[in-house]
Amino acid sequence: MSETMSFQIVFVLLCLVAMVAALAADRMRPGMILFSVVVLFLCAGILTPKECLEGFSNKGMITVALLFLVSEGIRKSGVLEQLLYNLLPTKNCSVERGNLRLLPVIAGFSAFLNNTPVVVIFAPMIKNWARRMKLPPTKFLIPLSYATILGGVCTLIGTSTNLVVDGMIQDAGFEGFTIFELGKVGLFIAIVGIAYLVFFSKYLLPDVSSKDDDIEQGADSAESVRVEAVLGARFPGNGKTLHDFDFYRHYGAHVRSLHRNGVRLQGNWTETRLCANDTLILDADATFIPTWGESRVFLMLSVMDAEPEMGKKKRYFAVVLLILMILGATIGELPAVREAVPGLRLDMFFFVCVTTVVMAWTGMFSPRKYTKFISWDVLITIACAFAISRAMTNSGFAGVMATYIIGLTDRFGPHALLAVIFIITNLFTELITNNAAAALSFPIALAVARQLGVDPTPFFVVICMGASASFSTPIGYQTNLIVQGVGGYKFTDFVKVGLPLNLIVFLLSVFLIPMFWSF
């Protein structure tokens, strides 16, 4: 091995270790952390400027961006609220029955929509419904987040991670996934995972959150409403205390309590520095949610114990557009259709572009404000993930790691390698973020397959499953962080109910994937 190659391997290793530490410490947004690492690789000559920028033009990344807008169009239509409102039992409901009716439907929605808006819409509805049914909301909110994750693994567009891996597959010169291909395994995982949540969440999740114990119900004035607000990354008061940041002057609402990591802060909490994903309980007037409901300043706003406001206009048109997008992408991937229109690739990218434009021109979302519905940090993270993956290959780091992993498992065959790739990916997901985990695991998996001379597809699929299986901590998925704030969960609550689910997904993935994709 040349001295230059040795230097590059060590340099990449040090940068990746620093990146994981920075992501775990959560001192900076993931996109900026990954971009900083890409710039270091550029300065070291491991990446060319073209390779640094290739991720920003990747079809998978652009598809994720457009799906944010499609999800916003569906959210604005009000169809999700109406469907869930009609589904919720109105009397004689148990925890098991409630989850049995809710979770499969929620998983079905999240198979085709971005997980975050699904959780943002449903979390306050389910919380208020559970209180009216005299049931602990804590029995339903973590299962809500987990159901969106389980639904996401069933389709190509169910989670950004699948699209990221698909984009890397195509960049490596392989045929990408079709829209329902991952469902061969994902559907089994979703069914078993939902069954586990239905039967065991009653026993593993707390009966009452610390927030429910502490919050005084009702506002100070009959004219005000009690609002629950989850702070977003764009909240201007992040890093400041409520003493320094005059919340009332900015938003016309009084802060009654501050909750972090599922716990209401006591003592002199107005001197605590605010950060993204904190939950504030506010007393506000009736104009607060209409004014700030579409702002990226807050991840979620909901009136506590209020009936959901149903949208009426364009509801059915939104559903038709979504169905046509899914059917079009499914039919467009058929060999007969490809042969009929060889000059046009009728894939998910094509149909999501068309759907986005139609939604914009018909007012399904505001075409003047469309940029605020896109999570730009997620897109930058994805684009930089492609560059980091390329750097791992260019430097030889991926090959060295593959050789080491093969050496550890050479007596057990490809199934053991599949298990190792899942574990590596899943650990990265729980510690950092799902897209970064996929970026770190992909080049190693590809190098393993090439050194063994086997089909890499099973390894690609296991990365999709491992990167999505973020159940044991609230860190890896934003939906987990949202329900942690809304439900008042402790970190250990995720461990108790999530660790067995991680094990279930691991065993099903290692067992089922080789049955559908041979080595």
XYZ file of C-alpha atoms in Angstrom:
519
model
C 0.000 0.000 0.000
C 1.447 3.390 -1.030
C 2.239 6.098 1.512
C -0.348 8.407 -0.108
C -3.045 5.740 0.170
C -2.082 5.026 3.791
C -2.299 8.716 4.644
C -5.707 9.008 2.991
C -7.080 5.989 4.860
C -5.922 7.352 8.219
C -7.208 10.826 7.345
C -10.634 9.485 6.344
C -10.810 7.383 9.515
C -10.017 10.368 11.744
C -12.527 12.566 9.929
C -15.271 9.937 10.214
C -14.621 9.448 13.931
C -14.789 13.223 14.443
C -17.985 13.380 12.362
C -19.717 10.675 14.413
C -18.660 12.398 17.646
C -19.927 15.776 16.419
C -23.250 14.304 15.284
C -23.709 12.474 18.583
C -22.904 15.650 20.530
C -25.542 17.555 18.513
C -23.609 20.824 18.684
C -24.342 21.696 15.052
C -26.921 20.753 12.413
C -26.082 17.431 10.653
C -25.893 19.056 7.219
C -23.173 21.473 8.284
C -21.215 18.723 10.048
C -21.211 16.515 6.954
C -20.420 19.483 4.703
C -17.422 20.325 6.912
C -16.132 16.774 6.481
C -16.592 17.004 2.702
C -14.545 20.218 2.645
C -11.763 18.477 4.601
C -11.714 15.676 2.014
C -11.569 18.291 -0.742
C -8.596 20.011 0.933
C -6.801 16.660 1.335
C -7.204 15.838 -2.365
C -9.407 12.804 -1.670
C -12.364 14.371 -3.487
C -12.452 16.531 -6.591
C -14.810 19.530 -6.772
C -17.010 17.567 -9.169
C -17.253 14.654 -6.738
C -18.132 17.058 -3.918
C -21.072 18.416 -5.898
C -22.411 15.241 -7.521
C -24.746 14.516 -4.602
C -26.578 17.811 -5.123
C -27.720 16.666 -8.572
C -28.546 13.090 -7.620
C -32.068 11.958 -8.534
C -32.611 10.441 -5.104
C -31.828 13.709 -3.349
C -34.087 15.740 -5.680
C -36.877 13.179 -5.225
C -36.659 13.608 -1.457
C -36.943 17.395 -1.877
C -40.043 17.109 -4.064
C -41.659 14.567 -1.732
C -41.526 17.199 1.017
C -43.788 19.356 -1.179
C -46.114 16.467 -2.049
C -46.433 15.651 1.663
C -47.219 19.301 2.370
C -49.945 19.252 -0.278
C -51.520 16.185 1.309
C -51.206 17.748 4.770
C -52.895 20.979 3.672
C -55.785 19.050 2.128
C -56.926 17.827 5.555
C -57.538 14.297 4.273
C -55.237 12.674 6.840
C -57.007 14.336 9.755
C -60.438 13.349 8.465
C -59.455 9.727 7.890
C -57.894 9.377 11.321
C -60.751 11.234 13.019
C -63.246 8.776 11.516
C -61.038 5.852 12.515
C -60.625 6.702 16.206
C -62.982 4.784 18.513
C -65.417 6.965 20.443
C -66.170 4.655 23.380
C -65.153 1.460 25.154
C -61.595 1.557 23.834
C -58.557 -0.192 25.274
C -54.895 0.470 24.576
C -54.638 -2.690 22.452
C -57.737 -1.903 20.424
C -56.699 1.687 19.889
C -53.229 0.751 18.633
C -54.665 -2.055 16.499
C -56.903 0.422 14.684
C -54.338 3.209 14.449
C -50.944 1.701 13.703
C -51.628 -0.200 10.440
C -53.301 2.869 8.930
C -50.491 5.165 10.051
C -47.906 2.762 8.599
C -49.850 2.758 5.341
C -49.761 6.562 5.150
C -46.044 6.747 5.913
C -45.240 4.239 3.174
C -45.986 7.012 0.665
C -45.551 10.247 2.627
C -42.728 11.829 4.575
C -42.782 10.550 8.170
C -42.407 13.915 9.880
C -45.661 15.565 8.676
C -47.559 12.355 9.447
C -46.359 12.489 13.066
C -46.849 16.256 13.329
C -50.472 15.888 12.169
C -51.395 12.817 14.174
C -49.529 13.346 17.483
C -51.791 16.085 18.900
C -54.927 14.346 17.571
C -54.023 11.042 19.206
C -52.946 12.737 22.424
C -56.228 14.632 22.770
C -58.275 11.570 21.799
C -56.502 9.413 24.396
C -57.261 11.956 27.127
C -60.953 11.973 26.183
C -60.955 8.169 26.299
C -59.309 8.306 29.755
C -56.296 6.421 28.342
C -52.616 7.378 28.837
C -51.376 9.208 25.702
C -47.939 7.729 26.414
C -49.216 4.321 25.284
C -49.799 5.644 21.755
C -47.200 8.289 20.822
C -44.019 6.182 20.641
C -45.983 3.518 18.700
C -47.081 6.340 16.355
C -43.462 7.219 15.556
C -42.424 3.581 15.233
C -45.368 2.823 12.926
C -44.254 5.567 10.526
C -40.760 4.052 10.472
C -42.127 0.539 9.886
C -44.331 1.790 7.077
C -41.422 3.642 5.522
C -39.390 0.462 4.915
C -42.159 -0.980 2.723
C -41.609 1.283 -0.306
C -38.844 3.136 -2.077
C -40.372 6.520 -1.195
C -41.372 5.660 2.372
C -38.213 7.174 3.830
C -35.419 9.369 2.529
C -32.930 6.648 3.498
C -34.279 4.279 0.862
C -33.955 6.965 -1.794
C -30.411 7.767 -0.662
C -29.360 4.115 -0.910
C -31.118 3.819 -4.276
C -29.230 6.856 -5.543
C -25.914 5.358 -4.410
C -26.809 2.061 -6.099
C -27.409 3.815 -9.416
C -24.238 5.898 -9.042
C -22.321 2.631 -8.591
C -23.669 1.386 -11.933
C -26.393 -0.986 -10.708
C -30.121 -1.057 -11.379
C -32.051 0.758 -8.657
C -35.039 -0.486 -6.670
C -38.591 -0.339 -7.983
C -41.161 1.390 -5.781
C -42.449 -1.760 -4.047
C -39.349 -3.974 -4.241
C -38.255 -3.335 -0.662
C -41.725 -4.367 0.452
C -40.810 -8.014 -0.090
C -39.060 -7.816 3.266
C -40.404 -4.539 4.611
C -44.006 -5.750 4.672
C -43.128 -8.722 6.894
C -41.128 -6.454 9.192
C -43.997 -3.964 9.399
C -46.584 -6.634 10.213
C -44.500 -8.278 12.943
C -43.375 -4.907 14.319
C -46.918 -3.547 14.537
C -48.126 -6.771 16.184
C -45.358 -6.391 18.774
C -46.376 -2.776 19.476
C -50.068 -3.665 19.746
C -49.532 -6.432 22.292
C -46.544 -5.154 24.296
C -46.616 -1.348 24.317
C -49.240 -1.479 27.077
C -46.716 -3.155 29.370
C -43.483 -1.483 28.267
C -44.546 2.166 28.023
C -45.263 4.425 31.034
C -48.820 5.068 32.141
C -48.422 8.811 32.663
C -45.799 11.179 31.321
C -44.005 13.613 33.569
C -45.508 16.408 31.497
C -49.078 15.245 32.132
C -48.346 15.225 35.861
C -47.000 18.729 35.892
C -49.079 20.800 33.457
C -51.983 22.688 34.913
C -54.937 22.313 32.617
C -56.661 25.399 31.280
C -55.393 28.845 30.421
C -55.356 31.917 32.589
C -57.931 33.669 30.458
C -61.100 32.395 28.874
C -60.059 34.149 25.672
C -56.690 32.418 25.456
C -55.869 28.865 24.414
C -53.296 26.442 25.751
C -50.838 25.615 22.945
C -48.148 22.955 22.784
C -45.179 24.011 20.616
C -42.140 21.955 19.595
C -39.220 24.218 18.664
C -37.597 23.772 15.271
C -34.026 24.375 14.153
C -35.022 27.802 12.781
C -36.435 29.095 16.049
C -34.557 32.400 16.568
C -34.339 31.898 20.331
C -32.264 28.707 20.152
C -29.171 29.130 22.308
C -30.822 31.893 24.338
C -32.728 31.795 27.604
C -36.353 32.887 27.957
C -35.026 35.693 30.130
C -32.939 36.969 27.189
C -35.406 36.095 24.424
C -38.724 37.910 24.885
C -41.117 35.241 23.606
C -44.188 37.407 24.166
C -42.740 40.302 22.177
C -41.917 38.002 19.247
C -45.010 35.804 19.220
C -47.624 37.321 21.527
C -47.802 34.250 23.777
C -46.785 33.535 27.371
C -44.556 30.528 28.105
C -45.946 28.483 30.985
C -43.472 25.584 31.067
C -40.439 24.160 29.290
C -39.936 20.441 28.656
C -36.777 18.724 27.456
C -36.194 15.009 26.821
C -39.626 14.259 28.209
C -39.092 16.065 31.527
C -40.540 19.373 32.719
C -37.703 21.610 33.824
C -38.053 22.841 37.375
C -36.460 25.622 39.352
C -35.207 28.658 37.456
C -36.052 27.189 34.055
C -36.319 30.600 32.366
C -32.498 30.734 32.599
C -32.126 27.494 30.590
C -30.837 27.929 27.037
C -33.447 26.819 24.497
C -32.647 24.314 21.762
C -34.401 22.536 18.879
C -36.957 19.865 19.894
C -37.694 21.531 23.235
C -41.430 21.639 23.990
C -43.064 24.821 25.290
C -46.522 25.087 26.802
C -47.953 28.465 25.861
C -50.948 30.648 26.611
C -51.786 32.304 23.313
C -54.751 33.913 21.586
C -56.745 32.372 18.751
C -54.531 33.955 16.068
C -51.317 32.232 17.182
C -51.685 28.941 15.277
C -53.093 30.514 12.054
C -50.168 32.952 12.095
C -47.350 30.521 12.891
C -48.803 27.157 11.857
C -46.955 27.057 8.528
C -43.715 28.485 9.860
C -40.585 26.345 10.035
C -39.862 28.024 13.362
C -41.964 25.337 15.090
C -41.959 21.625 14.280
C -45.443 21.262 15.684
C -48.174 23.489 17.068
C -51.379 22.156 18.573
C -54.189 23.446 20.729
C -54.339 21.195 23.748
C -57.643 19.323 24.159
C -59.118 20.927 21.049
C -60.944 19.189 18.248
C -58.904 18.961 15.046
C -59.793 21.466 12.375
C -60.756 19.645 9.205
C -59.682 20.851 5.799
C -62.378 20.682 3.088
C -61.062 22.087 -0.213
C -59.166 19.967 -2.747
C -59.227 16.930 -0.424
C -60.231 14.380 -3.024
C -58.038 15.945 -5.680
C -55.018 15.526 -3.403
C -55.822 11.844 -2.907
C -56.226 11.321 -6.656
C -52.859 12.956 -7.332
C -51.138 10.781 -4.749
C -52.698 7.590 -6.133
C -51.796 8.528 -9.712
C -48.206 9.244 -8.647
C -47.871 5.821 -7.022
C -49.611 3.924 -9.836
C -47.664 5.803 -12.487
C -44.305 5.014 -10.882
C -45.316 1.358 -10.444
C -46.549 0.857 -14.005
C -43.738 2.930 -15.499
C -41.132 0.478 -14.178
C -42.691 -2.491 -16.029
C -40.513 -3.869 -18.859
C -43.345 -3.521 -21.396
C -43.733 0.178 -20.597
C -39.987 0.780 -20.802
C -39.906 -0.819 -24.238
C -42.915 1.203 -25.387
C -41.326 4.554 -24.439
C -37.557 3.973 -24.565
C -36.738 7.688 -24.611
C -38.593 8.459 -21.394
C -37.938 6.973 -17.944
C -41.330 6.851 -16.235
C -39.967 6.295 -12.734
C -40.747 7.838 -9.354
C -38.615 10.888 -10.126
C -40.723 11.623 -13.230
C -44.070 11.290 -11.485
C -43.104 13.147 -8.324
C -41.959 16.067 -10.528
C -45.310 16.108 -12.335
C -47.287 15.797 -9.089
C -45.354 18.633 -7.451
C -45.961 21.003 -10.352
C -49.685 20.176 -10.495
C -50.027 20.698 -6.734
C -48.250 24.050 -6.969
C -50.369 25.358 -9.854
C -53.620 24.209 -8.240
C -52.774 25.752 -4.880
C -52.333 22.524 -2.915
C -49.424 24.297 -1.229
C -48.378 27.922 -1.457
C -46.197 28.316 -4.596
C -44.840 31.579 -3.172
C -43.691 29.920 0.051
C -42.744 26.477 -1.237
C -39.125 26.678 -0.076
C -40.063 26.696 3.613
C -41.772 23.299 3.320
C -38.470 21.671 2.366
C -36.060 20.515 5.069
C -32.869 21.904 3.592
C -30.637 20.440 6.269
C -31.868 16.957 5.340
C -31.081 17.624 1.674
C -27.593 18.961 2.438
C -26.984 15.934 4.658
C -28.028 13.612 1.827
C -25.938 15.403 -0.796
C -22.863 15.387 1.427
C -23.487 11.732 2.285
C -22.873 10.854 -1.376
C -19.551 12.711 -1.314
C -18.454 11.057 1.946
C -19.315 7.653 0.518
C -17.175 8.426 -2.547
C -14.285 9.543 -0.316
C -14.392 6.252 1.587
C -14.015 4.424 -1.725
C -11.400 6.749 -3.266
C -9.129 6.580 -0.228
C -9.227 2.804 0.033
C -10.815 2.982 3.484
C -13.910 1.035 2.383
C -11.758 -1.737 0.940
C -9.681 -2.057 4.105
C -12.815 -2.213 6.254
C -14.337 -4.813 3.933
C -11.230 -6.989 4.159
C -11.290 -6.750 7.954
C -14.983 -7.649 8.176
C -14.592 -10.576 5.787
C -11.682 -11.837 7.859
C -13.817 -11.826 10.985
C -16.705 -13.724 9.421
C -15.094 -15.874 6.692
C -16.002 -19.091 8.525
C -19.704 -18.252 8.643
C -20.509 -17.212 5.082
C -22.442 -14.292 3.556
C -25.268 -14.495 6.112
C -22.891 -13.491 8.886
C -21.650 -10.597 6.757
C -25.257 -9.530 6.279
C -25.688 -9.504 10.056
C -22.503 -7.471 10.563
C -23.544 -4.864 7.977
C -26.946 -4.535 9.657
C -25.393 -4.081 13.107
C -22.884 -1.482 11.869
C -25.598 0.477 10.060
C -28.036 0.275 12.953
C -25.478 1.437 15.510
C -24.659 4.443 13.335
C -28.373 5.203 12.981
C -28.991 5.150 16.718
C -25.946 7.345 17.409
C -26.150 9.853 14.562
C -28.735 10.037 11.731
C -30.223 7.534 9.307
C -28.887 9.119 6.109
C -25.370 9.502 7.491
C -25.512 5.860 8.607
C -26.407 4.744 5.098
C -23.542 6.824 3.678
C -20.995 5.203 5.988
C -22.226 1.650 5.435
C -22.813 1.655 1.681
C -19.213 1.765 0.391
C -18.175 -0.880 2.932
C -21.031 -3.164 1.860
C -20.201 -2.670 -1.814
C -16.510 -3.435 -1.200
C -17.455 -6.587 0.742
C -19.629 -7.836 -2.117
C -16.947 -7.114 -4.715
C -14.189 -8.852 -2.745
C -16.395 -11.914 -2.294
C -17.625 -11.814 -5.895
C -21.295 -11.968 -4.871
C -24.387 -9.957 -5.786
C -24.374 -6.794 -3.612
C -28.179 -6.383 -3.650
C -28.775 -8.246 -0.341
C -26.269 -5.912 1.332
C -28.004 -2.854 -0.148
C -31.363 -4.032 1.185
C -29.986 -4.721 4.671
C -28.607 -1.160 4.779
C -32.104 0.173 4.066
C -33.545 -1.915 6.889
C -30.738 -1.242 9.375
C -30.649 2.507 8.733
C -34.415 2.821 9.247
C -34.604 0.694 12.401
C -34.088 3.593 14.806
C -36.090 2.452 17.813
C -33.756 2.286 20.825
C -32.997 5.999 21.112
C -34.846 9.199 20.193
C -31.781 10.543 18.366
C -31.743 8.801 14.983
C -35.170 9.882 13.720
C -36.794 13.303 14.016
C -40.195 11.689 14.603
C -38.819 10.072 17.761
C -37.650 13.461 19.016
C -41.061 14.994 18.297
C -43.052 12.379 20.214
C -40.512 12.513 23.037
C -41.347 16.181 23.528
C -45.097 15.771 23.009
C -45.432 12.659 25.156
C -42.992 13.592 27.889
C -40.967 10.370 27.505
C -37.665 9.633 29.151
C -34.715 8.285 27.157
C -35.114 4.914 28.879
C -38.691 4.583 27.594
C -37.321 4.288 24.055
C -34.795 1.699 25.181
C -37.381 -0.502 26.895
C -39.826 -0.692 24.013
C -37.383 -0.092 21.149
C -34.545 -2.523 21.833
C -36.728 -5.644 21.351
C -38.067 -4.086 18.137
C -34.494 -3.550 16.913
C -33.836 -7.238 17.560
C -37.011 -8.247 15.698
C -36.050 -6.216 12.633
C -32.490 -7.585 12.767
C -33.577 -11.242 12.849
C -36.238 -10.832 10.166
C -33.846 -8.935 7.882
C -31.009 -11.468 8.117
C -33.428 -14.377 7.678
C -35.690 -12.996 4.923
C -33.401 -10.945 2.670
C -31.454 -13.935 1.234
C -34.785 -15.604 0.437
C -35.683 -12.822 -2.007
C -32.247 -11.644 -3.174
C -29.651 -14.394 -3.528
C -25.943 -13.752 -3.036
